[in-house]
Short mmCIF file of N, CA and C in Angstrom, two decimals:
data_model
loop_
_atom_site.label_atom_id
_atom_site.label_comp_id
_atom_site.label_asym_id
_atom_site.label_seq_id
_atom_site.Cartn_x
_atom_site.Cartn_y
_atom_site.Cartn_z
N ALA R 10 16.01 1.85 -4.11
CA ALA R 10 16.00 0.55 -4.76
C ALA R 10 14.85 0.50 -5.77
N LYS R 11 15.16 -0.03 -6.92
CA LYS R 11 14.17 -0.10 -7.99
C LYS R 11 13.34 -1.38 -7.83
N ALA R 12 12.03 -1.25 -8.01
CA ALA R 12 11.14 -2.40 -7.88
C ALA R 12 11.33 -3.34 -9.07
N PRO R 13 11.32 -4.66 -8.82
CA PRO R 13 11.45 -5.60 -9.94
C PRO R 13 10.22 -5.57 -10.83
N PRO R 14 10.37 -5.96 -12.10
CA PRO R 14 9.25 -5.91 -13.04
C PRO R 14 8.02 -6.68 -12.57
N LEU R 15 8.22 -7.80 -11.88
CA LEU R 15 7.09 -8.59 -11.39
C LEU R 15 6.24 -7.78 -10.41
N ALA R 16 6.88 -6.95 -9.60
CA ALA R 16 6.14 -6.13 -8.64
C ALA R 16 5.18 -5.19 -9.36
N TRP R 17 5.64 -4.61 -10.48
CA TRP R 17 4.78 -3.70 -11.24
C TRP R 17 3.62 -4.45 -11.89
N VAL R 18 3.88 -5.65 -12.37
CA VAL R 18 2.82 -6.46 -12.98
C VAL R 18 1.76 -6.81 -11.92
N LEU R 19 2.20 -7.22 -10.74
CA LEU R 19 1.26 -7.55 -9.68
C LEU R 19 0.48 -6.32 -9.21
N LEU R 20 1.13 -5.18 -9.21
CA LEU R 20 0.45 -3.93 -8.83
C LEU R 20 -0.66 -3.61 -9.82
N VAL R 21 -0.39 -3.76 -11.11
CA VAL R 21 -1.41 -3.48 -12.13
C VAL R 21 -2.55 -4.49 -12.05
N ILE R 22 -2.23 -5.76 -11.86
CA ILE R 22 -3.28 -6.79 -11.74
C ILE R 22 -4.12 -6.54 -10.51
N GLY R 23 -3.49 -6.22 -9.38
CA GLY R 23 -4.23 -5.93 -8.16
C GLY R 23 -5.13 -4.72 -8.32
N GLY R 24 -4.61 -3.68 -8.94
CA GLY R 24 -5.42 -2.49 -9.18
C GLY R 24 -6.61 -2.77 -10.07
N ALA R 25 -6.40 -3.60 -11.10
CA ALA R 25 -7.49 -3.95 -12.01
C ALA R 25 -8.56 -4.77 -11.28
N LEU R 26 -8.13 -5.70 -10.42
CA LEU R 26 -9.09 -6.51 -9.66
C LEU R 26 -9.90 -5.65 -8.68
N VAL R 27 -9.20 -4.77 -7.98
CA VAL R 27 -9.91 -3.90 -7.03
C VAL R 27 -10.92 -3.02 -7.76
N THR R 28 -10.52 -2.48 -8.90
CA THR R 28 -11.42 -1.63 -9.67
C THR R 28 -12.60 -2.44 -10.21
N ALA R 29 -12.34 -3.66 -10.67
CA ALA R 29 -13.42 -4.49 -11.21
C ALA R 29 -14.41 -4.88 -10.12
N LEU R 30 -13.91 -5.17 -8.93
CA LEU R 30 -14.79 -5.64 -7.85
C LEU R 30 -15.45 -4.51 -7.07
N LEU R 31 -14.74 -3.40 -6.89
CA LEU R 31 -15.25 -2.33 -6.04
C LEU R 31 -15.49 -1.01 -6.77
N GLY R 32 -15.18 -0.96 -8.04
CA GLY R 32 -15.40 0.26 -8.80
C GLY R 32 -14.38 1.34 -8.46
N MET R 33 -14.73 2.55 -8.81
CA MET R 33 -13.82 3.68 -8.60
C MET R 33 -13.58 3.94 -7.11
N HIS R 34 -14.56 3.60 -6.28
CA HIS R 34 -14.39 3.76 -4.83
C HIS R 34 -13.25 2.87 -4.34
N GLY R 35 -13.17 1.66 -4.87
CA GLY R 35 -12.09 0.75 -4.51
C GLY R 35 -10.74 1.23 -5.00
N LEU R 36 -10.72 1.80 -6.20
CA LEU R 36 -9.47 2.33 -6.74
C LEU R 36 -8.98 3.50 -5.89
N ARG R 37 -9.89 4.34 -5.47
CA ARG R 37 -9.52 5.46 -4.59
C ARG R 37 -8.96 4.94 -3.27
N ALA R 38 -9.60 3.91 -2.71
CA ALA R 38 -9.12 3.33 -1.46
C ALA R 38 -7.73 2.73 -1.65
N LEU R 39 -7.49 2.11 -2.80
CA LEU R 39 -6.18 1.53 -3.08
C LEU R 39 -5.12 2.62 -3.16
N LEU R 40 -5.43 3.73 -3.81
CA LEU R 40 -4.47 4.83 -3.92
C LEU R 40 -4.18 5.45 -2.56
N VAL R 41 -5.21 5.60 -1.73
CA VAL R 41 -5.01 6.12 -0.37
C VAL R 41 -4.10 5.19 0.41
N THR R 42 -4.30 3.88 0.24
CA THR R 42 -3.48 2.89 0.93
C THR R 42 -2.03 2.97 0.48
N PHE R 43 -1.79 3.10 -0.83
CA PHE R 43 -0.42 3.21 -1.33
C PHE R 43 0.28 4.42 -0.73
N VAL R 44 -0.41 5.53 -0.70
CA VAL R 44 0.18 6.75 -0.14
C VAL R 44 0.47 6.56 1.35
N GLY R 45 -0.48 5.98 2.08
CA GLY R 45 -0.29 5.77 3.51
C GLY R 45 0.87 4.84 3.83
N VAL R 46 0.96 3.74 3.11
CA VAL R 46 2.06 2.79 3.34
C VAL R 46 3.40 3.41 2.93
N PHE R 47 3.41 4.19 1.87
CA PHE R 47 4.64 4.87 1.45
C PHE R 47 5.11 5.82 2.56
N ILE R 48 4.19 6.58 3.13
CA ILE R 48 4.55 7.51 4.20
C ILE R 48 5.08 6.75 5.41
N ILE R 49 4.43 5.65 5.77
CA ILE R 49 4.90 4.83 6.89
C ILE R 49 6.32 4.33 6.62
N GLY R 50 6.56 3.86 5.40
CA GLY R 50 7.90 3.38 5.04
C GLY R 50 8.95 4.47 5.13
N GLN R 51 8.61 5.67 4.68
CA GLN R 51 9.56 6.78 4.75
C GLN R 51 9.84 7.18 6.19
N LEU R 52 8.81 7.17 7.04
CA LEU R 52 9.02 7.48 8.46
C LEU R 52 9.92 6.45 9.12
N LEU R 53 9.71 5.18 8.80
CA LEU R 53 10.56 4.13 9.37
C LEU R 53 11.99 4.26 8.87
N LYS R 54 12.15 4.60 7.62
CA LYS R 54 13.49 4.76 7.06
C LYS R 54 14.21 5.90 7.77
N ARG R 55 13.48 6.98 8.04
CA ARG R 55 14.09 8.14 8.68
C ARG R 55 14.39 7.88 10.16
N THR R 56 13.47 7.23 10.87
CA THR R 56 13.66 7.05 12.31
C THR R 56 14.53 5.86 12.66
N LEU R 57 14.38 4.74 11.92
CA LEU R 57 15.13 3.53 12.24
C LEU R 57 16.28 3.27 11.29
N GLY R 58 16.35 4.00 10.21
CA GLY R 58 17.40 3.79 9.23
C GLY R 58 17.10 2.64 8.28
N GLY R 59 15.90 2.12 8.30
CA GLY R 59 15.54 1.03 7.40
C GLY R 59 14.31 0.30 7.93
N GLN R 60 14.13 -0.91 7.42
CA GLN R 60 12.99 -1.70 7.83
C GLN R 60 13.46 -3.03 8.38
N THR R 61 12.67 -3.57 9.30
CA THR R 61 12.93 -4.90 9.85
C THR R 61 11.70 -5.76 9.57
N GLY R 62 11.78 -7.01 9.93
CA GLY R 62 10.62 -7.88 9.76
C GLY R 62 9.42 -7.40 10.55
N ASP R 63 9.66 -6.88 11.74
CA ASP R 63 8.57 -6.37 12.56
C ASP R 63 7.91 -5.15 11.92
N THR R 64 8.72 -4.26 11.37
CA THR R 64 8.14 -3.07 10.75
C THR R 64 7.41 -3.41 9.46
N LEU R 65 7.90 -4.43 8.72
CA LEU R 65 7.19 -4.86 7.52
C LEU R 65 5.83 -5.46 7.89
N GLY R 66 5.80 -6.26 8.94
CA GLY R 66 4.53 -6.83 9.41
C GLY R 66 3.57 -5.75 9.86
N ALA R 67 4.08 -4.76 10.58
CA ALA R 67 3.24 -3.65 11.01
C ALA R 67 2.74 -2.86 9.81
N GLY R 68 3.58 -2.69 8.80
CA GLY R 68 3.18 -1.97 7.59
C GLY R 68 2.05 -2.69 6.87
N ILE R 69 2.12 -4.02 6.82
CA ILE R 69 1.06 -4.80 6.18
C ILE R 69 -0.25 -4.61 6.93
N GLU R 70 -0.20 -4.74 8.24
CA GLU R 70 -1.43 -4.59 9.04
C GLU R 70 -1.99 -3.18 8.94
N LEU R 71 -1.14 -2.18 8.99
CA LEU R 71 -1.61 -0.80 8.86
C LEU R 71 -2.17 -0.55 7.46
N GLY R 72 -1.57 -1.15 6.45
CA GLY R 72 -2.10 -1.03 5.10
C GLY R 72 -3.50 -1.60 4.98
N GLU R 73 -3.75 -2.73 5.62
CA GLU R 73 -5.09 -3.32 5.61
C GLU R 73 -6.10 -2.39 6.29
N VAL R 74 -5.71 -1.84 7.42
CA VAL R 74 -6.60 -0.94 8.16
C VAL R 74 -6.88 0.32 7.33
N ILE R 75 -5.84 0.88 6.74
CA ILE R 75 -6.01 2.08 5.91
C ILE R 75 -6.96 1.79 4.76
N PHE R 76 -6.78 0.65 4.10
CA PHE R 76 -7.64 0.29 2.96
C PHE R 76 -9.09 0.16 3.40
N LEU R 77 -9.32 -0.53 4.50
CA LEU R 77 -10.70 -0.73 4.97
C LEU R 77 -11.34 0.59 5.39
N LEU R 78 -10.57 1.45 6.05
CA LEU R 78 -11.10 2.76 6.45
C LEU R 78 -11.38 3.63 5.23
N ALA R 79 -10.54 3.52 4.22
CA ALA R 79 -10.74 4.32 3.01
C ALA R 79 -11.98 3.88 2.25
N LEU R 80 -12.41 2.63 2.44
CA LEU R 80 -13.63 2.16 1.78
C LEU R 80 -14.89 2.74 2.40
N LEU R 81 -14.80 3.23 3.63
CA LEU R 81 -16.00 3.78 4.30
C LEU R 81 -16.49 5.04 3.64
#
């Protein structure tokens, strides 16, 4: 599925804000988070055949944890 144009705009704005507030360290943490959440999504797609509301909620929480750990 192709992401809507608004999603790309929000991604760029979010990346710019993280970089402005946290510098390159924040941008690196953001990229690590994107990769981690993408991997989680692919694993869920393979094991469950898709995503549910519960898995989306878990993905959000895991994304937050990954981001915070990547900032260390």
